[in-house]
Amino acid sequence: MVTATCIAIPAHIHNQINNLDYCKLSKSTTNDYNDIKIQSSIADLNTIPKKPMRPLTAYHIFFQIEREFIIQNIDGEDADKSIHDNKVLLDDVPDRYKVVKLMP
């Protein structure tokens, strides 16, 4: 029998799963408690919270502002005017970007 291990599931749960007799699962036995315990352990692994986002680096902040500067200063019309609805002029940006509308 070939067994494969999964990094996301702890070894003790793998052993419990590998030792299950699937013929007995349909019958009511004393292993029902263990079966429920295994199923709840697997369900807990699926509900692991996501990591919080990392703070933006100085380069990413610069890149976002520079991108808006380029988009708003190129010739031609915007395909969708509503993209600028929530943007405002900010006071705490370098002089070059004083005329660029940014997200607050």
Coordinates of N, CA, C and O in Angstrom, one line a residue, residues 28-65:
S28 N -22.7 1.3 13.1 CA -22.6 2.0 14.4 C -21.7 1.2 15.3 O -22.0 0.1 15.7
T29 N -20.5 1.7 15.6 CA -19.6 1.0 16.5 C -19.1 2.0 17.5 O -19.5 3.1 17.6
T30 N -18.2 1.5 18.3 CA -17.6 2.3 19.4 C -16.6 3.3 18.8 O -16.1 4.2 19.5
N31 N -16.3 3.2 17.6 CA -15.3 4.1 16.9 C -16.0 5.4 16.5 O -15.3 6.3 15.9
D32 N -17.3 5.5 16.7 CA -18.0 6.7 16.2 C -17.4 8.0 16.8 O -17.3 9.0 16.2
Y33 N -17.0 7.9 18.1 CA -16.4 9.1 18.8 C -15.1 9.5 18.1 O -14.9 10.7 17.8
N34 N -14.3 8.5 17.8 CA -13.0 8.8 17.1 C -13.3 9.3 15.7 O -12.5 10.2 15.2
D35 N -14.3 8.8 15.0 CA -14.6 9.3 13.6 C -15.0 10.8 13.7 O -14.6 11.6 12.9
I36 N -15.8 11.1 14.7 CA -16.3 12.5 14.8 C -15.1 13.4 15.1 O -14.9 14.5 14.6
K37 N -14.2 12.9 16.0 CA -13.0 13.6 16.4 C -12.1 13.9 15.2 O -11.6 15.0 15.0
I38 N -11.9 12.9 14.3 CA -11.1 13.1 13.1 C -11.8 14.1 12.2 O -11.1 15.0 11.6
Q39 N -13.1 14.0 12.0 CA -13.8 14.9 11.1 C -13.7 16.3 11.6 O -13.6 17.3 10.8
S40 N -13.8 16.5 12.9 CA -13.8 17.9 13.4 C -12.4 18.4 13.3 O -12.2 19.6 13.1
S41 N -11.3 17.6 13.4 CA -10.0 18.0 13.3 C -9.7 18.5 11.9 O -9.1 19.5 11.6
I42 N -10.2 17.8 10.9 CA -10.1 18.1 9.5 C -10.9 19.4 9.2 O -10.4 20.3 8.5
A43 N -12.0 19.6 9.8 CA -12.8 20.8 9.6 C -12.1 22.0 10.2 O -12.1 23.1 9.6
D44 N -11.4 21.8 11.4 CA -10.7 22.9 12.0 C -9.5 23.4 11.0 O -9.2 24.6 11.0
L45 N -8.9 22.5 10.3 CA -7.8 22.8 9.4 C -8.3 23.7 8.2 O -7.6 24.5 7.7
N46 N -9.6 23.5 7.9 CA -10.2 24.3 6.8 C -10.6 25.7 7.2 O -10.8 26.5 6.3
T47 N -10.6 26.0 8.5 CA -11.0 27.3 8.9 C -9.9 28.1 9.5 O -10.1 28.9 10.4
I48 N -8.7 27.8 9.1 CA -7.5 28.6 9.6 C -7.6 30.0 9.1 O -7.9 30.3 7.9
P49 N -7.5 31.0 10.0 CA -7.7 32.4 9.6 C -6.5 32.8 8.6 O -5.4 32.3 8.7
K50 N -6.8 33.8 7.8 CA -5.8 34.3 6.8 C -4.9 35.2 7.5 O -5.2 35.8 8.5
K51 N -3.6 35.3 7.0 CA -2.7 36.2 7.6 C -3.1 37.6 7.3 O -3.6 37.9 6.2
P52 N -2.7 38.6 8.2 CA -3.0 40.0 7.8 C -2.1 40.5 6.7 O -1.0 39.9 6.5
M53 N -2.5 41.5 6.0 CA -1.7 42.0 4.9 C -0.5 42.7 5.5 O -0.5 43.3 6.6
R54 N 0.6 42.6 4.8 CA 1.8 43.3 5.3 C 1.7 44.8 5.0 O 1.0 45.2 4.1
P55 N 2.4 45.7 5.8 CA 2.3 47.1 5.5 C 3.0 47.4 4.2 O 4.0 46.7 3.8
L56 N 2.6 48.4 3.5 CA 3.2 48.8 2.3 C 4.6 49.4 2.5 O 4.8 50.2 3.4
T57 N 5.5 49.1 1.6 CA 6.8 49.7 1.7 C 6.8 51.0 1.0 O 5.8 51.4 0.4
A58 N 7.9 51.8 1.2 CA 7.9 53.1 0.6 C 7.8 53.1 -0.9 O 7.2 53.9 -1.5
Y59 N 8.5 52.1 -1.5 CA 8.4 51.9 -2.9 C 7.0 51.7 -3.4 O 6.5 52.3 -4.4
H60 N 6.2 50.9 -2.7 CA 4.8 50.6 -3.1 C 4.0 51.9 -3.0 O 3.1 52.1 -3.9
I61 N 4.2 52.7 -2.0 CA 3.4 53.9 -1.8 C 3.8 54.9 -3.0 O 2.9 55.5 -3.6
F62 N 5.1 55.0 -3.2 CA 5.6 55.8 -4.4 C 4.9 55.3 -5.7 O 4.5 56.1 -6.5
F63 N 5.0 54.0 -5.9 CA 4.5 53.5 -7.1 C 3.0 53.8 -7.3 O 2.5 54.1 -8.4
Q64 N 2.2 53.7 -6.2 CA 0.8 53.9 -6.3 C 0.5 55.4 -6.7 O -0.3 55.7 -7.6
I65 N 1.3 56.3 -6.1 CA 1.1 57.7 -6.4 C 1.6 58.0 -7.8 O 0.9 58.8 -8.5

